[in-house]
PDB file of C-alpha atoms in Angstrom:
ATOM      1  CA  UNK C  78       0.000   0.000   0.000  1.00  0.00           C
ATOM      2  CA  UNK C  79       1.564   3.338  -1.041  1.00  0.00           C
ATOM      3  CA  UNK C  80       2.186   5.895   1.689  1.00  0.00           C
ATOM      4  CA  UNK C  81       1.977   8.849  -0.713  1.00  0.00           C
ATOM      5  CA  UNK C  82       0.285   8.943  -4.113  1.00  0.00           C
ATOM      6  CA  UNK C  83       0.089  11.521  -6.897  1.00  0.00           C
ATOM      7  CA  UNK C  84       2.412  14.109  -5.445  1.00  0.00           C
ATOM      8  CA  UNK C  85       3.789  16.936  -7.562  1.00  0.00           C
ATOM      9  CA  UNK C  86       6.122  19.394  -5.833  1.00  0.00           C
ATOM     10  CA  UNK C  87       7.989  22.370  -7.239  1.00  0.00           C
ATOM     11  CA  UNK C  88      10.352  24.346  -5.044  1.00  0.00           C
ATOM     12  CA  UNK C  89      12.165  27.438  -6.294  1.00  0.00           C
ATOM     13  CA  UNK C  90      15.500  28.779  -5.054  1.00  0.00           C
ATOM     14  CA  UNK C  91      14.964  30.351  -1.639  1.00  0.00           C
ATOM     15  CA  UNK C  92      11.774  28.371  -1.138  1.00  0.00           C
ATOM     16  CA  UNK C  93      10.652  26.255   1.765  1.00  0.00           C
ATOM     17  CA  UNK C  94       8.055  23.559   2.220  1.00  0.00           C
ATOM     18  CA  UNK C  95       6.760  22.524   5.634  1.00  0.00           C
ATOM     19  CA  UNK C  96       5.370  18.991   5.840  1.00  0.00           C
ATOM     20  CA  UNK C  97       2.799  18.249   8.504  1.00  0.00           C
ATOM     21  CA  UNK C  98       0.401  15.463   9.357  1.00  0.00           C
ATOM     22  CA  UNK C  99      -0.236  12.699  11.850  1.00  0.00           C
ATOM     23  CA  UNK C 100       2.390  10.161  12.842  1.00  0.00           C
ATOM     24  CA  UNK C 101       2.723   7.617  10.047  1.00  0.00           C
ATOM     25  CA  UNK C 102       1.332   9.971   7.384  1.00  0.00           C
ATOM     26  CA  UNK C 103       4.500   9.764   5.271  1.00  0.00           C
ATOM     27  CA  UNK C 104       6.510  12.861   6.223  1.00  0.00           C
ATOM     28  CA  UNK C 105       9.713  10.986   6.998  1.00  0.00           C
ATOM     29  CA  UNK C 106       9.166   8.631   4.061  1.00  0.00           C
ATOM     30  CA  UNK C 107       8.882  11.581   1.690  1.00  0.00           C
ATOM     31  CA  UNK C 108      12.007  13.217   3.125  1.00  0.00           C
ATOM     32  CA  UNK C 109      13.979   9.962   2.913  1.00  0.00           C
ATOM     33  CA  UNK C 110      12.852   9.509  -0.684  1.00  0.00           C
ATOM     34  CA  UNK C 111      13.906  13.055  -1.596  1.00  0.00           C
ATOM     35  CA  UNK C 112      17.258  12.365   0.096  1.00  0.00           C
ATOM     36  CA  UNK C 113      17.743   9.266  -2.047  1.00  0.00           C
ATOM     37  CA  UNK C 114      17.615   6.946   0.968  1.00  0.00           C
ATOM     38  CA  UNK C 115      14.414   5.279  -0.301  1.00  0.00           C
ATOM     39  CA  UNK C 116      13.332   4.577  -3.860  1.00  0.00           C
ATOM     40  CA  UNK C 117       9.903   5.566  -5.066  1.00  0.00           C
ATOM     41  CA  UNK C 118       7.770   2.643  -6.264  1.00  0.00           C
ATOM     42  CA  UNK C 119       6.773   4.670  -9.293  1.00  0.00           C
ATOM     43  CA  UNK C 120       7.168   8.110 -10.737  1.00  0.00           C
ATOM     44  CA  UNK C 121      10.179  10.341 -11.125  1.00  0.00           C
ATOM     45  CA  UNK C 122      11.962  12.622  -8.746  1.00  0.00           C
ATOM     46  CA  UNK C 123      13.902  15.461 -10.302  1.00  0.00           C
ATOM     47  CA  UNK C 124      16.090  17.920  -8.468  1.00  0.00           C
ATOM     48  CA  UNK C 125      17.436  20.829 -10.447  1.00  0.00           C
ATOM     49  CA  UNK C 126      16.209  19.191 -13.657  1.00  0.00           C
ATOM     50  CA  UNK C 127      18.187  16.006 -13.005  1.00  0.00           C
ATOM     51  CA  UNK C 128      16.878  12.631 -11.959  1.00  0.00           C
ATOM     52  CA  UNK C 129      17.425  11.829  -8.294  1.00  0.00           C
ATOM     53  CA  UNK C 130      20.456   9.614  -8.884  1.00  0.00           C
ATOM     54  CA  UNK C 131      22.251  12.349 -10.839  1.00  0.00           C
ATOM     55  CA  UNK C 132      21.009  15.301  -8.770  1.00  0.00           C
ATOM     56  CA  UNK C 133      23.235  17.532  -6.683  1.00  0.00           C
ATOM     57  CA  UNK C 134      23.806  16.472  -3.069  1.00  0.00           C
ATOM     58  CA  UNK C 135      21.117  17.072  -0.493  1.00  0.00           C
ATOM     59  CA  UNK C 136      21.700  18.052   3.117  1.00  0.00           C
ATOM     60  CA  UNK C 137      19.982  15.593   5.465  1.00  0.00           C
ATOM     61  CA  UNK C 138      19.076  15.966   9.130  1.00  0.00           C
ATOM     62  CA  UNK C 139      17.022  13.051  10.376  1.00  0.00           C
ATOM     63  CA  UNK C 140      15.741  12.032  13.779  1.00  0.00           C
ATOM     64  CA  UNK C 141      19.187  10.805  14.812  1.00  0.00           C
ATOM     65  CA  UNK C 142      21.938  13.413  14.926  1.00  0.00           C
ATOM     66  CA  UNK C 143      24.490  11.070  13.271  1.00  0.00           C
ATOM     67  CA  UNK C 144      27.414  12.211  15.404  1.00  0.00           C
ATOM     68  CA  UNK C 145      30.388  10.096  16.399  1.00  0.00           C
ATOM     69  CA  UNK C 146      30.203  10.020  20.226  1.00  0.00           C
ATOM     70  CA  UNK C 147      33.971   9.680  20.782  1.00  0.00           C
ATOM     71  CA  UNK C 148      34.867  12.586  18.482  1.00  0.00           C
ATOM     72  CA  UNK C 149      34.928  16.181  19.658  1.00  0.00           C
ATOM     73  CA  UNK C 150      32.542  18.756  18.292  1.00  0.00           C
ATOM     74  CA  UNK C 151      35.311  20.028  15.982  1.00  0.00           C
ATOM     75  CA  UNK C 152      36.189  16.549  14.807  1.00  0.00           C
ATOM     76  CA  UNK C 153      32.527  15.811  14.047  1.00  0.00           C
ATOM     77  CA  UNK C 154      32.456  18.851  11.742  1.00  0.00           C
ATOM     78  CA  UNK C 155      35.770  18.203   9.961  1.00  0.00           C
ATOM     79  CA  UNK C 156      34.415  16.057   7.122  1.00  0.00           C
ATOM     80  CA  UNK C 157      31.492  18.396   6.421  1.00  0.00           C
ATOM     81  CA  UNK C 158      33.931  21.316   6.159  1.00  0.00           C
ATOM     82  CA  UNK C 159      36.392  19.588   3.812  1.00  0.00           C
ATOM     83  CA  UNK C 160      35.238  21.592   0.761  1.00  0.00           C
ATOM     84  CA  UNK C 161      35.811  24.957   2.503  1.00  0.00           C
ATOM     85  CA  UNK C 162      38.974  26.810   1.567  1.00  0.00           C
ATOM     86  CA  UNK C 163      39.763  27.516   5.240  1.00  0.00           C
ATOM     87  CA  UNK C 164      38.289  24.483   6.964  1.00  0.00           C
ATOM     88  CA  UNK C 165      39.260  25.528  10.492  1.00  0.00           C
ATOM     89  CA  UNK C 166      37.716  28.990  10.115  1.00  0.00           C
ATOM     90  CA  UNK C 167      34.516  27.459   8.711  1.00  0.00           C
ATOM     91  CA  UNK C 168      34.288  25.045  11.655  1.00  0.00           C
ATOM     92  CA  UNK C 169      34.879  27.847  14.168  1.00  0.00           C
ATOM     93  CA  UNK C 170      32.195  29.989  12.529  1.00  0.00           C
ATOM     94  CA  UNK C 171      29.671  27.130  12.511  1.00  0.00           C
ATOM     95  CA  UNK C 172      30.322  26.382  16.173  1.00  0.00           C
ATOM     96  CA  UNK C 173      30.026  30.052  17.123  1.00  0.00           C
ATOM     97  CA  UNK C 174      26.832  30.493  15.136  1.00  0.00           C
ATOM     98  CA  UNK C 175      25.133  27.724  17.107  1.00  0.00           C
ATOM     99  CA  UNK C 176      26.675  28.744  20.447  1.00  0.00           C
ATOM    100  CA  UNK C 177      28.962  25.719  20.662  1.00  0.00           C
ATOM    101  CA  UNK C 178      32.404  27.400  20.580  1.00  0.00           C
ATOM    102  CA  UNK C 179      33.026  26.709  24.268  1.00  0.00           C
ATOM    103  CA  UNK C 180      32.336  23.015  23.626  1.00  0.00           C
ATOM    104  CA  UNK C 181      34.600  22.647  20.588  1.00  0.00           C
ATOM    105  CA  UNK C 182      36.907  20.099  22.234  1.00  0.00           C
ATOM    106  CA  UNK C 183      34.184  18.244  24.129  1.00  0.00           C
ATOM    107  CA  UNK C 184      33.393  14.699  22.945  1.00  0.00           C
ATOM    108  CA  UNK C 185      29.906  14.498  21.464  1.00  0.00           C
ATOM    109  CA  UNK C 186      28.921  11.842  24.021  1.00  0.00           C
ATOM    110  CA  UNK C 187      29.269  14.488  26.749  1.00  0.00           C
ATOM    111  CA  UNK C 188      26.869  16.948  25.102  1.00  0.00           C
ATOM    112  CA  UNK C 189      23.218  17.343  26.059  1.00  0.00           C
ATOM    113  CA  UNK C 190      20.513  16.380  23.562  1.00  0.00           C
ATOM    114  CA  UNK C 191      20.029  20.017  22.570  1.00  0.00           C
ATOM    115  CA  UNK C 192      23.772  20.565  22.162  1.00  0.00           C
ATOM    116  CA  UNK C 193      24.041  17.456  19.974  1.00  0.00           C
ATOM    117  CA  UNK C 194      21.151  18.707  17.834  1.00  0.00           C
ATOM    118  CA  UNK C 195      22.853  22.101  17.458  1.00  0.00           C
ATOM    119  CA  UNK C 196      26.085  20.307  16.490  1.00  0.00           C
ATOM    120  CA  UNK C 197      24.182  18.357  13.822  1.00  0.00           C
ATOM    121  CA  UNK C 198      22.775  21.676  12.556  1.00  0.00           C
ATOM    122  CA  UNK C 199      26.306  23.141  12.512  1.00  0.00           C
ATOM    123  CA  UNK C 200      27.380  20.190  10.349  1.00  0.00           C
ATOM    124  CA  UNK C 201      24.459  20.811   8.005  1.00  0.00           C
ATOM    125  CA  UNK C 202      25.404  24.495   7.742  1.00  0.00           C
ATOM    126  CA  UNK C 203      28.829  23.462   6.423  1.00  0.00           C
ATOM    127  CA  UNK C 204      27.310  21.379   3.637  1.00  0.00           C
ATOM    128  CA  UNK C 205      27.459  22.657   0.052  1.00  0.00           C
ATOM    129  CA  UNK C 206      23.973  21.227  -0.568  1.00  0.00           C
ATOM    130  CA  UNK C 207      21.360  23.696  -1.845  1.00  0.00           C
ATOM    131  CA  UNK C 208      18.459  21.483  -0.736  1.00  0.00           C
ATOM    132  CA  UNK C 209      18.152  20.798   2.983  1.00  0.00           C
ATOM    133  CA  UNK C 210      15.841  17.996   4.104  1.00  0.00           C
ATOM    134  CA  UNK C 211      15.005  18.331   7.781  1.00  0.00           C
ATOM    135  CA  UNK C 212      13.016  15.805   9.789  1.00  0.00           C
ATOM    136  CA  UNK C 213      11.834  17.450  13.024  1.00  0.00           C
ATOM    137  CA  UNK C 214      14.835  19.833  13.178  1.00  0.00           C
ATOM    138  CA  UNK C 215      13.734  21.570  16.389  1.00  0.00           C
ATOM    139  CA  UNK C 216      13.571  18.424  18.541  1.00  0.00           C
ATOM    140  CA  UNK C 217      15.547  18.971  21.740  1.00  0.00           C
ATOM    141  CA  UNK C 218      16.063  22.696  21.150  1.00  0.00           C
ATOM    142  CA  UNK C 219      15.135  25.401  23.637  1.00  0.00           C
ATOM    143  CA  UNK C 220      13.556  28.694  22.530  1.00  0.00           C
ATOM    144  CA  UNK C 221      16.912  30.464  22.070  1.00  0.00           C
ATOM    145  CA  UNK C 222      18.222  27.592  19.947  1.00  0.00           C
ATOM    146  CA  UNK C 223      15.048  27.558  17.841  1.00  0.00           C
ATOM    147  CA  UNK C 224      15.721  31.239  17.115  1.00  0.00           C
ATOM    148  CA  UNK C 225      19.269  30.306  16.031  1.00  0.00           C
ATOM    149  CA  UNK C 226      17.760  27.601  13.821  1.00  0.00           C
ATOM    150  CA  UNK C 227      15.478  30.221  12.282  1.00  0.00           C
ATOM    151  CA  UNK C 228      18.423  32.480  11.454  1.00  0.00           C
ATOM    152  CA  UNK C 229      20.312  29.536   9.943  1.00  0.00           C
ATOM    153  CA  UNK C 230      17.334  28.583   7.773  1.00  0.00           C
ATOM    154  CA  UNK C 231      16.759  32.201   6.698  1.00  0.00           C
ATOM    155  CA  UNK C 232      20.390  32.635   5.652  1.00  0.00           C
ATOM    156  CA  UNK C 233      20.338  29.376   3.687  1.00  0.00           C
ATOM    157  CA  UNK C 234      17.210  30.500   1.830  1.00  0.00           C
ATOM    158  CA  UNK C 235      18.598  34.012   1.244  1.00  0.00           C
ATOM    159  CA  UNK C 236      21.601  32.409  -0.474  1.00  0.00           C
ATOM    160  CA  UNK C 237      19.278  30.542  -2.861  1.00  0.00           C
ATOM    161  CA  UNK C 238      19.011  27.372  -0.796  1.00  0.00           C
ATOM    162  CA  UNK C 239      15.803  25.386  -0.446  1.00  0.00           C
ATOM    163  CA  UNK C 240      14.310  23.624   2.551  1.00  0.00           C
ATOM    164  CA  UNK C 241      11.822  20.803   2.958  1.00  0.00           C
ATOM    165  CA  UNK C 242      11.104  20.191   6.637  1.00  0.00           C
ATOM    166  CA  UNK C 243       8.697  18.171   8.723  1.00  0.00           C
ATOM    167  CA  UNK C 244       7.472  19.186  12.120  1.00  0.00           C
ATOM    168  CA  UNK C 245       4.666  18.740  14.607  1.00  0.00           C
ATOM    169  CA  UNK C 246       5.392  22.211  16.042  1.00  0.00           C
ATOM    170  CA  UNK C 247       5.776  25.622  14.448  1.00  0.00           C
ATOM    171  CA  UNK C 248       9.126  26.124  12.733  1.00  0.00           C
ATOM    172  CA  UNK C 249      10.784  29.476  11.989  1.00  0.00           C
ATOM    173  CA  UNK C 250      10.167  29.248   8.224  1.00  0.00           C
ATOM    174  CA  UNK C 251       8.303  32.417   7.287  1.00  0.00           C
ATOM    175  CA  UNK C 252       6.580  32.246   3.910  1.00  0.00           C
ATOM    176  CA  UNK C 253       6.991  28.475   3.644  1.00  0.00           C
ATOM    177  CA  UNK C 254       4.451  26.556   1.623  1.00  0.00           C
ATOM    178  CA  UNK C 255       2.638  23.842   3.540  1.00  0.00           C
ATOM    179  CA  UNK C 256       1.747  20.278   2.677  1.00  0.00           C
ATOM    180  CA  UNK C 257      -0.448  18.212   4.986  1.00  0.00           C
ATOM    181  CA  UNK C 258       0.026  14.473   4.496  1.00  0.00           C
ATOM    182  CA  UNK C 259      -2.314  11.704   5.523  1.00  0.00           C
TER     183      UNK C 259
END
């Protein structure tokens, strides 16, 4: 039984789409399919005019933060920053932006849930991907951190980036289109 049928989405540079719906409605499935982690049973997914397999990379933030617990905050960001001309400066800026500079040398296993989520967002901010796919990006964040998330999302969109996000709570995505699944 298909989770989602007959879906046609078009997202312009700077655009955002907020997915909502009950648990099990297909929000995460749609995000995973757009990320290339799942294959659609039928139809075609095109990103930037290219089929999904040939499309530019997508930035993914799922339910799990995908951090290496034994690595420090800086070490967790090193791979994501490899395409930056000055990798160390890019890492420092990402940590500062999400208020993690004081924790730069702390192993990820020692961070709180909110700090780990902010570190995962810092990693995403270092990605060259124009399309960010965010599954419940505000989970574990306090109000101040949600405001930081909003600024990060706004800057990505202002630079021509696109965002597709799911959430059960309001996200700081002004002007985002909405899609209710289920």
